[in-house]
Amino acid sequence: MVNKQYSEKQLKVIRGEIPLETVGTKTALALYNKAVANNDVEIAKSAQERIEKAKLETIDRNRKRARESARRCYLKIMPGNYEWKQPKSNVYTEHQKQVIRGEIPIEKVHTNNLIHIHQKALTNYDYELAERVLDIIETRRIEAYDRKYRWRTHVRGNRAKKLSYDFDRNDIKNEGLSKYEYGLLNGYVGLSECSEDELIRLINQLIKQNDKEKLAIAQLLLKYKQDPKFIYITQNHWEAINLIENMLQIPIRRPWTWFKSETK
C-alpha cells in the first residue's frame, strides 16, 4: 500500500515555510508523486512546474560550469599568458627565412621555431609577418586544447553525451530514433561527441527505415567527420588565397616575396 502521508519537509513546502522555487528536482518530484497519490491537483501542478524549471536550472548550471572550465583551459594556452624568452639576435636565420618563404612546409616546423620568428618579426617591425605567425601559433594551441577536450569528453562516455540532451522529449515523438540519434541529426550533439561507428550505425538504421531525408543528412555528417575538407570550394591552398583576395579586394602577400631583395 502506497504511503500517502507527506513528509515533514514536504509539509513545510506546502505551507510555504520552504519556498517551492528553492527545492531541487528530486524533492519536487517526490512531492509531485505524493500529491498525485493524494489527488491534490493544485499541489501536483505546482510541483510539476517546479520540476521543469529545476531541470532547466540544472542545465544552465552545467553549461556555465562547462563554459568557465573551457575558458580557464583556453586562457592557459593563449600566447599572452606565456613569457617567451627573447631571441639573442633579431636577424633571421637561413632556416627561418626558408620557413617564412614557404620553402619548408609549416607543418614540419616546431612551434618554438615559430615563436622565435614571431618575436624577430616584431623586433624588425615586420608586423604583417608577426601577426600571420602568431595566428598559426594560436591555432595550434587551440587545436591542441580541442584534442585534449575531445579526449576527455570521449572518456566520460555517456555522461558527457547526456549533458547535450537539453531539448524537449516531445521533439522526437514518432521519429523512430533514440534521443541521442535525434540529437546528432539536429545539431544538439556535436560531431566531436560521436564516433564514425555511431554515425554508420545510424545510417544503417535509416536505410532500414527508408528515411531518405534523414539518411542524406547522416551521410553528409559522416563525410564531414571523415574529411572536413570535402565542403571546401577548392582543395588547393593558393586557389583559396586567390578567392579570399578577390572577395576582400585587398592584396595578400605571398610568402615567396619575403627577402626577395636580398637575392638580387
PDB file of C-alpha atoms in Angstrom:
ATOM      1  CA  MET A   1       0.000   0.000   0.000  1.00  0.00           C
ATOM      2  CA  VAL A   2       1.369   3.430  -1.000  1.00  0.00           C
ATOM      3  CA  ASN A   3       2.220   5.777   1.850  1.00  0.00           C
ATOM      4  CA  LYS A   4       0.190   8.898   1.112  1.00  0.00           C
ATOM      5  CA  GLN A   5       1.361  10.841   4.144  1.00  0.00           C
ATOM      6  CA  TYR A   6       3.502  13.902   3.350  1.00  0.00           C
ATOM      7  CA  SER A   7       6.892  14.112   4.995  1.00  0.00           C
ATOM      8  CA  GLU A   8       7.721  16.962   7.350  1.00  0.00           C
ATOM      9  CA  LYS A   9       9.799  18.683   4.679  1.00  0.00           C
ATOM     10  CA  GLN A  10       7.024  18.315   2.110  1.00  0.00           C
ATOM     11  CA  LEU A  11       4.523  19.843   4.535  1.00  0.00           C
ATOM     12  CA  LYS A  12       6.857  22.801   5.062  1.00  0.00           C
ATOM     13  CA  VAL A  13       6.999  23.276   1.284  1.00  0.00           C
ATOM     14  CA  ILE A  14       3.200  23.072   1.048  1.00  0.00           C
ATOM     15  CA  ARG A  15       2.768  25.596   3.882  1.00  0.00           C
ATOM     16  CA  GLY A  16       5.305  27.935   2.254  1.00  0.00           C
ATOM     17  CA  GLU A  17       7.823  27.674   5.083  1.00  0.00           C
ATOM     18  CA  ILE A  18      10.266  26.381   2.482  1.00  0.00           C
ATOM     19  CA  PRO A  19       9.820  28.280  -0.829  1.00  0.00           C
ATOM     20  CA  LEU A  20       8.992  25.836  -3.614  1.00  0.00           C
ATOM     21  CA  GLU A  21      11.325  27.643  -6.006  1.00  0.00           C
ATOM     22  CA  THR A  22      14.295  26.766  -3.769  1.00  0.00           C
ATOM     23  CA  VAL A  23      13.880  22.972  -3.813  1.00  0.00           C
ATOM     24  CA  GLY A  24      15.660  20.733  -6.297  1.00  0.00           C
ATOM     25  CA  THR A  25      14.313  18.308  -8.878  1.00  0.00           C
ATOM     26  CA  LYS A  26      14.454  15.299  -6.537  1.00  0.00           C
ATOM     27  CA  THR A  27      12.427  16.990  -3.785  1.00  0.00           C
ATOM     28  CA  ALA A  28       9.909  18.423  -6.267  1.00  0.00           C
ATOM     29  CA  LEU A  29       9.470  15.020  -7.911  1.00  0.00           C
ATOM     30  CA  ALA A  30       8.819  13.314  -4.581  1.00  0.00           C
ATOM     31  CA  LEU A  31       6.263  15.991  -3.731  1.00  0.00           C
ATOM     32  CA  TYR A  32       4.607  15.586  -7.124  1.00  0.00           C
ATOM     33  CA  ASN A  33       4.277  11.808  -6.736  1.00  0.00           C
ATOM     34  CA  LYS A  34       2.815  12.194  -3.237  1.00  0.00           C
ATOM     35  CA  ALA A  35       0.358  14.874  -4.434  1.00  0.00           C
ATOM     36  CA  VAL A  36      -0.801  12.636  -7.303  1.00  0.00           C
ATOM     37  CA  ALA A  37      -1.312   9.771  -4.864  1.00  0.00           C
ATOM     38  CA  ASN A  38      -3.394  12.084  -2.655  1.00  0.00           C
ATOM     39  CA  ASN A  39      -5.238  13.586  -5.636  1.00  0.00           C
ATOM     40  CA  ASP A  40      -4.035  17.065  -4.613  1.00  0.00           C
ATOM     41  CA  VAL A  41      -4.269  18.577  -8.089  1.00  0.00           C
ATOM     42  CA  GLU A  42      -3.009  22.083  -7.284  1.00  0.00           C
ATOM     43  CA  ILE A  43      -0.004  20.820  -5.325  1.00  0.00           C
ATOM     44  CA  ALA A  44       0.812  18.344  -8.107  1.00  0.00           C
ATOM     45  CA  LYS A  45       0.611  21.098 -10.718  1.00  0.00           C
ATOM     46  CA  SER A  46       2.893  23.406  -8.736  1.00  0.00           C
ATOM     47  CA  ALA A  47       5.382  20.582  -8.123  1.00  0.00           C
ATOM     48  CA  GLN A  48       5.408  19.658 -11.812  1.00  0.00           C
ATOM     49  CA  GLU A  49       6.118  23.259 -12.800  1.00  0.00           C
ATOM     50  CA  ARG A  50       8.972  23.321 -10.294  1.00  0.00           C
ATOM     51  CA  ILE A  51      10.369  20.058 -11.721  1.00  0.00           C
ATOM     52  CA  GLU A  52      10.535  21.524 -15.236  1.00  0.00           C
ATOM     53  CA  LYS A  53      12.092  24.753 -14.007  1.00  0.00           C
ATOM     54  CA  ALA A  54      14.622  22.912 -11.827  1.00  0.00           C
ATOM     55  CA  LYS A  55      15.701  20.840 -14.843  1.00  0.00           C
ATOM     56  CA  LEU A  56      16.346  23.998 -16.852  1.00  0.00           C
ATOM     57  CA  GLU A  57      18.281  25.498 -13.939  1.00  0.00           C
ATOM     58  CA  THR A  58      20.437  22.350 -13.751  1.00  0.00           C
ATOM     59  CA  ILE A  59      21.148  22.503 -17.476  1.00  0.00           C
ATOM     60  CA  ASP A  60      22.060  26.186 -17.188  1.00  0.00           C
ATOM     61  CA  ARG A  61      24.424  25.497 -14.263  1.00  0.00           C
ATOM     62  CA  ASN A  62      26.084  22.677 -16.211  1.00  0.00           C
ATOM     63  CA  ARG A  63      26.558  24.937 -19.204  1.00  0.00           C
ATOM     64  CA  LYS A  64      28.044  27.722 -17.095  1.00  0.00           C
ATOM     65  CA  ARG A  65      30.458  25.295 -15.417  1.00  0.00           C
ATOM     66  CA  ALA A  66      31.475  23.894 -18.808  1.00  0.00           C
ATOM     67  CA  ARG A  67      31.999  27.379 -20.272  1.00  0.00           C
ATOM     68  CA  GLU A  68      34.027  28.505 -17.273  1.00  0.00           C
ATOM     69  CA  SER A  69      36.148  25.349 -17.392  1.00  0.00           C
ATOM     70  CA  ALA A  70      36.726  25.822 -21.115  1.00  0.00           C
ATOM     71  CA  ARG A  71      37.583  29.496 -20.574  1.00  0.00           C
ATOM     72  CA  ARG A  72      40.179  28.652 -17.910  1.00  0.00           C
ATOM     73  CA  CYS A  73      41.762  25.992 -20.109  1.00  0.00           C
ATOM     74  CA  TYR A  74      41.692  28.301 -23.128  1.00  0.00           C
ATOM     75  CA  LEU A  75      43.394  31.126 -21.258  1.00  0.00           C
ATOM     76  CA  LYS A  76      46.209  28.782 -20.315  1.00  0.00           C
ATOM     77  CA  ILE A  77      47.084  28.213 -23.968  1.00  0.00           C
ATOM     78  CA  MET A  78      46.878  31.857 -25.096  1.00  0.00           C
ATOM     79  CA  PRO A  79      50.281  33.302 -26.058  1.00  0.00           C
ATOM     80  CA  GLY A  80      49.718  36.372 -23.885  1.00  0.00           C
ATOM     81  CA  ASN A  81      49.901  34.146 -20.821  1.00  0.00           C
ATOM     82  CA  TYR A  82      53.348  32.825 -21.699  1.00  0.00           C
ATOM     83  CA  GLU A  83      56.616  34.577 -21.009  1.00  0.00           C
ATOM     84  CA  TRP A  84      58.694  33.821 -24.075  1.00  0.00           C
ATOM     85  CA  LYS A  85      62.449  34.260 -23.918  1.00  0.00           C
ATOM     86  CA  GLN A  86      63.650  36.981 -26.214  1.00  0.00           C
ATOM     87  CA  PRO A  87      65.845  35.775 -29.111  1.00  0.00           C
ATOM     88  CA  LYS A  88      69.553  36.572 -28.868  1.00  0.00           C
ATOM     89  CA  SER A  89      69.505  38.172 -32.290  1.00  0.00           C
ATOM     90  CA  ASN A  90      66.887  39.879 -34.427  1.00  0.00           C
ATOM     91  CA  VAL A  91      68.493  38.583 -37.617  1.00  0.00           C
ATOM     92  CA  TYR A  92      66.553  35.788 -39.326  1.00  0.00           C
ATOM     93  CA  THR A  93      68.498  32.566 -39.772  1.00  0.00           C
ATOM     94  CA  GLU A  94      68.554  30.918 -43.175  1.00  0.00           C
ATOM     95  CA  HIS A  95      66.269  28.196 -41.864  1.00  0.00           C
ATOM     96  CA  GLN A  96      63.783  30.801 -40.611  1.00  0.00           C
ATOM     97  CA  LYS A  97      63.854  32.545 -43.993  1.00  0.00           C
ATOM     98  CA  GLN A  98      63.044  29.253 -45.695  1.00  0.00           C
ATOM     99  CA  VAL A  99      60.107  28.792 -43.337  1.00  0.00           C
ATOM    100  CA  ILE A 100      58.842  32.326 -43.986  1.00  0.00           C
ATOM    101  CA  ARG A 101      59.148  31.919 -47.760  1.00  0.00           C
ATOM    102  CA  GLY A 102      57.235  28.643 -47.626  1.00  0.00           C
ATOM    103  CA  GLU A 103      60.176  26.542 -48.786  1.00  0.00           C
ATOM    104  CA  ILE A 104      59.822  24.428 -45.651  1.00  0.00           C
ATOM    105  CA  PRO A 105      56.238  23.157 -45.022  1.00  0.00           C
ATOM    106  CA  ILE A 106      54.813  24.862 -41.961  1.00  0.00           C
ATOM    107  CA  GLU A 107      53.535  21.540 -40.550  1.00  0.00           C
ATOM    108  CA  LYS A 108      57.170  20.403 -40.260  1.00  0.00           C
ATOM    109  CA  VAL A 109      58.164  23.447 -38.194  1.00  0.00           C
ATOM    110  CA  HIS A 110      58.105  23.181 -34.399  1.00  0.00           C
ATOM    111  CA  THR A 111      56.005  25.773 -32.574  1.00  0.00           C
ATOM    112  CA  ASN A 112      59.086  27.025 -30.683  1.00  0.00           C
ATOM    113  CA  ASN A 113      60.671  27.955 -34.015  1.00  0.00           C
ATOM    114  CA  LEU A 114      57.516  29.852 -34.974  1.00  0.00           C
ATOM    115  CA  ILE A 115      57.675  31.742 -31.680  1.00  0.00           C
ATOM    116  CA  HIS A 116      61.256  32.824 -32.481  1.00  0.00           C
ATOM    117  CA  ILE A 117      60.159  34.021 -35.934  1.00  0.00           C
ATOM    118  CA  HIS A 118      57.242  35.916 -34.420  1.00  0.00           C
ATOM    119  CA  GLN A 119      59.483  37.683 -31.920  1.00  0.00           C
ATOM    120  CA  LYS A 120      62.071  38.589 -34.537  1.00  0.00           C
ATOM    121  CA  ALA A 121      59.340  39.892 -36.820  1.00  0.00           C
ATOM    122  CA  LEU A 122      58.122  42.197 -34.054  1.00  0.00           C
ATOM    123  CA  THR A 123      61.668  43.405 -33.395  1.00  0.00           C
ATOM    124  CA  ASN A 124      62.160  44.105 -37.109  1.00  0.00           C
ATOM    125  CA  TYR A 125      58.762  45.857 -37.393  1.00  0.00           C
ATOM    126  CA  ASP A 126      57.521  43.142 -39.783  1.00  0.00           C
ATOM    127  CA  TYR A 127      54.074  43.365 -38.234  1.00  0.00           C
ATOM    128  CA  GLU A 128      52.265  41.578 -41.041  1.00  0.00           C
ATOM    129  CA  LEU A 129      54.604  38.598 -40.718  1.00  0.00           C
ATOM    130  CA  ALA A 130      54.381  38.697 -36.919  1.00  0.00           C
ATOM    131  CA  GLU A 131      50.585  38.550 -36.993  1.00  0.00           C
ATOM    132  CA  ARG A 132      50.498  35.704 -39.505  1.00  0.00           C
ATOM    133  CA  VAL A 133      52.926  33.599 -37.488  1.00  0.00           C
ATOM    134  CA  LEU A 134      51.119  34.405 -34.237  1.00  0.00           C
ATOM    135  CA  ASP A 135      47.870  33.239 -35.826  1.00  0.00           C
ATOM    136  CA  ILE A 136      49.482  29.874 -36.636  1.00  0.00           C
ATOM    137  CA  ILE A 137      50.802  29.576 -33.068  1.00  0.00           C
ATOM    138  CA  GLU A 138      47.388  30.341 -31.558  1.00  0.00           C
ATOM    139  CA  THR A 139      45.630  27.954 -33.956  1.00  0.00           C
ATOM    140  CA  ARG A 140      47.990  25.143 -32.980  1.00  0.00           C
ATOM    141  CA  ARG A 141      47.390  25.706 -29.280  1.00  0.00           C
ATOM    142  CA  ILE A 142      43.626  25.900 -29.717  1.00  0.00           C
ATOM    143  CA  GLU A 143      43.695  22.658 -31.730  1.00  0.00           C
ATOM    144  CA  ALA A 144      45.820  21.030 -29.025  1.00  0.00           C
ATOM    145  CA  TYR A 145      43.273  22.073 -26.438  1.00  0.00           C
ATOM    146  CA  ASP A 146      40.391  20.824 -28.611  1.00  0.00           C
ATOM    147  CA  ARG A 147      42.050  17.411 -28.972  1.00  0.00           C
ATOM    148  CA  LYS A 148      42.549  17.206 -25.236  1.00  0.00           C
ATOM    149  CA  TYR A 149      38.963  18.312 -24.554  1.00  0.00           C
ATOM    150  CA  ARG A 150      37.527  15.821 -27.078  1.00  0.00           C
ATOM    151  CA  TRP A 151      39.517  13.022 -25.419  1.00  0.00           C
ATOM    152  CA  ARG A 152      38.129  13.980 -22.004  1.00  0.00           C
ATOM    153  CA  THR A 153      34.631  14.100 -23.473  1.00  0.00           C
ATOM    154  CA  HIS A 154      35.131  10.655 -25.002  1.00  0.00           C
ATOM    155  CA  VAL A 155      36.350   9.009 -21.812  1.00  0.00           C
ATOM    156  CA  ARG A 156      33.425  10.432 -19.884  1.00  0.00           C
ATOM    157  CA  GLY A 157      31.240   8.481 -22.306  1.00  0.00           C
ATOM    158  CA  ASN A 158      27.522   8.501 -21.813  1.00  0.00           C
ATOM    159  CA  ARG A 159      27.630  11.140 -19.084  1.00  0.00           C
ATOM    160  CA  ALA A 160      29.109  13.685 -21.487  1.00  0.00           C
ATOM    161  CA  LYS A 161      26.527  12.802 -24.109  1.00  0.00           C
ATOM    162  CA  LYS A 162      23.656  13.123 -21.658  1.00  0.00           C
ATOM    163  CA  LEU A 163      24.715  16.689 -20.887  1.00  0.00           C
ATOM    164  CA  SER A 164      23.954  17.544 -24.526  1.00  0.00           C
ATOM    165  CA  TYR A 165      20.356  16.366 -24.253  1.00  0.00           C
ATOM    166  CA  ASP A 166      18.855  19.736 -23.462  1.00  0.00           C
ATOM    167  CA  PHE A 167      15.942  19.524 -25.886  1.00  0.00           C
ATOM    168  CA  ASP A 168      12.323  18.548 -25.291  1.00  0.00           C
ATOM    169  CA  ARG A 169      11.470  14.857 -25.356  1.00  0.00           C
ATOM    170  CA  ASN A 170       8.329  15.741 -27.316  1.00  0.00           C
ATOM    171  CA  ASP A 171      10.549  16.719 -30.254  1.00  0.00           C
ATOM    172  CA  ILE A 172      11.353  13.085 -31.020  1.00  0.00           C
ATOM    173  CA  LYS A 173       7.877  11.626 -30.979  1.00  0.00           C
ATOM    174  CA  ASN A 174       7.223   9.375 -33.966  1.00  0.00           C
ATOM    175  CA  GLU A 175      10.785   9.897 -35.232  1.00  0.00           C
ATOM    176  CA  GLY A 176      11.821   6.269 -34.752  1.00  0.00           C
ATOM    177  CA  LEU A 177      15.129   7.403 -33.252  1.00  0.00           C
ATOM    178  CA  SER A 178      16.767   7.430 -29.877  1.00  0.00           C
ATOM    179  CA  LYS A 179      17.266  10.791 -28.218  1.00  0.00           C
ATOM    180  CA  TYR A 180      20.984  10.632 -28.958  1.00  0.00           C
ATOM    181  CA  GLU A 181      20.407   9.858 -32.650  1.00  0.00           C
ATOM    182  CA  TYR A 182      17.868  12.657 -32.922  1.00  0.00           C
ATOM    183  CA  GLY A 183      20.391  14.992 -31.281  1.00  0.00           C
ATOM    184  CA  LEU A 184      23.067  14.070 -33.832  1.00  0.00           C
ATOM    185  CA  LEU A 185      20.810  14.784 -36.803  1.00  0.00           C
ATOM    186  CA  ASN A 186      19.546  18.085 -35.405  1.00  0.00           C
ATOM    187  CA  GLY A 187      22.784  19.550 -34.086  1.00  0.00           C
ATOM    188  CA  TYR A 188      22.111  19.142 -30.366  1.00  0.00           C
ATOM    189  CA  VAL A 189      25.003  16.662 -30.142  1.00  0.00           C
ATOM    190  CA  GLY A 190      28.263  17.851 -31.716  1.00  0.00           C
ATOM    191  CA  LEU A 191      30.241  15.688 -34.122  1.00  0.00           C
ATOM    192  CA  SER A 192      33.149  15.780 -31.675  1.00  0.00           C
ATOM    193  CA  GLU A 193      30.955  13.840 -29.226  1.00  0.00           C
ATOM    194  CA  CYS A 194      30.255  10.921 -31.554  1.00  0.00           C
ATOM    195  CA  SER A 195      32.346   8.369 -33.417  1.00  0.00           C
ATOM    196  CA  GLU A 196      32.278   7.267 -37.048  1.00  0.00           C
ATOM    197  CA  ASP A 197      30.900   3.892 -35.930  1.00  0.00           C
ATOM    198  CA  GLU A 198      27.917   5.610 -34.303  1.00  0.00           C
ATOM    199  CA  LEU A 199      27.190   7.522 -37.487  1.00  0.00           C
ATOM    200  CA  ILE A 200      27.499   4.369 -39.558  1.00  0.00           C
ATOM    201  CA  ARG A 201      25.037   2.560 -37.276  1.00  0.00           C
ATOM    202  CA  LEU A 202      22.639   5.493 -37.614  1.00  0.00           C
ATOM    203  CA  ILE A 203      22.977   5.399 -41.412  1.00  0.00           C
ATOM    204  CA  ASN A 204      22.218   1.665 -41.495  1.00  0.00           C
ATOM    205  CA  GLN A 205      19.173   2.219 -39.310  1.00  0.00           C
ATOM    206  CA  LEU A 206      17.872   4.999 -41.566  1.00  0.00           C
ATOM    207  CA  ILE A 207      18.382   2.763 -44.617  1.00  0.00           C
ATOM    208  CA  LYS A 208      16.166   0.131 -42.981  1.00  0.00           C
ATOM    209  CA  GLN A 209      13.578   2.827 -42.180  1.00  0.00           C
ATOM    210  CA  ASN A 210      13.810   4.113 -45.772  1.00  0.00           C
ATOM    211  CA  ASP A 211      14.028   7.661 -44.412  1.00  0.00           C
ATOM    212  CA  LYS A 212      15.787   9.329 -47.342  1.00  0.00           C
ATOM    213  CA  GLU A 213      15.777  12.848 -45.894  1.00  0.00           C
ATOM    214  CA  LYS A 214      17.472  11.933 -42.610  1.00  0.00           C
ATOM    215  CA  LEU A 215      19.723   9.449 -44.416  1.00  0.00           C
ATOM    216  CA  ALA A 216      21.106  12.246 -46.619  1.00  0.00           C
ATOM    217  CA  ILE A 217      21.893  14.328 -43.513  1.00  0.00           C
ATOM    218  CA  ALA A 218      23.585  11.410 -41.743  1.00  0.00           C
ATOM    219  CA  GLN A 219      25.701  10.599 -44.812  1.00  0.00           C
ATOM    220  CA  LEU A 220      26.850  14.224 -45.067  1.00  0.00           C
ATOM    221  CA  LEU A 221      27.739  14.223 -41.363  1.00  0.00           C
ATOM    222  CA  LEU A 222      29.827  11.077 -41.853  1.00  0.00           C
ATOM    223  CA  LYS A 223      31.652  12.590 -44.841  1.00  0.00           C
ATOM    224  CA  TYR A 224      32.407  15.728 -42.837  1.00  0.00           C
ATOM    225  CA  LYS A 225      33.532  13.610 -39.873  1.00  0.00           C
ATOM    226  CA  GLN A 226      35.916  11.661 -42.093  1.00  0.00           C
ATOM    227  CA  ASP A 227      37.212  14.686 -44.004  1.00  0.00           C
ATOM    228  CA  PRO A 228      36.052  18.242 -43.143  1.00  0.00           C
ATOM    229  CA  LYS A 229      37.729  19.485 -46.337  1.00  0.00           C
ATOM    230  CA  PHE A 230      35.081  17.908 -48.543  1.00  0.00           C
ATOM    231  CA  ILE A 231      32.870  21.011 -48.117  1.00  0.00           C
ATOM    232  CA  TYR A 232      35.606  23.365 -49.334  1.00  0.00           C
ATOM    233  CA  ILE A 233      35.098  25.118 -52.671  1.00  0.00           C
ATOM    234  CA  THR A 234      38.671  24.280 -53.567  1.00  0.00           C
ATOM    235  CA  GLN A 235      41.214  21.875 -52.097  1.00  0.00           C
ATOM    236  CA  ASN A 236      44.155  23.948 -53.343  1.00  0.00           C
ATOM    237  CA  HIS A 237      45.661  26.352 -50.815  1.00  0.00           C
ATOM    238  CA  TRP A 238      46.659  29.081 -53.249  1.00  0.00           C
ATOM    239  CA  GLU A 239      43.392  28.900 -55.150  1.00  0.00           C
ATOM    240  CA  ALA A 240      41.711  29.526 -51.803  1.00  0.00           C
ATOM    241  CA  ILE A 241      44.001  32.525 -51.165  1.00  0.00           C
ATOM    242  CA  ASN A 242      43.108  33.929 -54.600  1.00  0.00           C
ATOM    243  CA  LEU A 243      39.401  33.548 -53.843  1.00  0.00           C
ATOM    244  CA  ILE A 244      39.783  35.328 -50.495  1.00  0.00           C
ATOM    245  CA  GLU A 245      41.816  38.091 -52.121  1.00  0.00           C
ATOM    246  CA  ASN A 246      39.173  38.618 -54.813  1.00  0.00           C
ATOM    247  CA  MET A 247      36.410  38.635 -52.230  1.00  0.00           C
ATOM    248  CA  LEU A 248      38.139  41.131 -49.903  1.00  0.00           C
ATOM    249  CA  GLN A 249      39.639  43.212 -52.715  1.00  0.00           C
ATOM    250  CA  ILE A 250      42.754  43.521 -50.567  1.00  0.00           C
ATOM    251  CA  PRO A 251      46.168  42.224 -51.729  1.00  0.00           C
ATOM    252  CA  ILE A 252      47.506  39.305 -49.711  1.00  0.00           C
ATOM    253  CA  ARG A 253      51.272  38.971 -49.609  1.00  0.00           C
ATOM    254  CA  ARG A 254      52.708  35.649 -50.776  1.00  0.00           C
ATOM    255  CA  PRO A 255      55.457  34.010 -48.673  1.00  0.00           C
ATOM    256  CA  TRP A 256      57.966  33.777 -51.512  1.00  0.00           C
ATOM    257  CA  THR A 257      58.113  37.577 -51.792  1.00  0.00           C
ATOM    258  CA  TRP A 258      59.850  37.904 -48.404  1.00  0.00           C
ATOM    259  CA  PHE A 259      63.595  38.760 -48.557  1.00  0.00           C
ATOM    260  CA  LYS A 260      63.354  38.911 -52.350  1.00  0.00           C
ATOM    261  CA  SER A 261      65.578  41.975 -52.471  1.00  0.00           C
ATOM    262  CA  GLU A 262      68.396  40.053 -50.763  1.00  0.00           C
ATOM    263  CA  THR A 263      68.668  37.618 -53.688  1.00  0.00           C
ATOM    264  CA  LYS A 264      69.081  40.313 -56.330  1.00  0.00           C
TER     265      LYS A 264
END
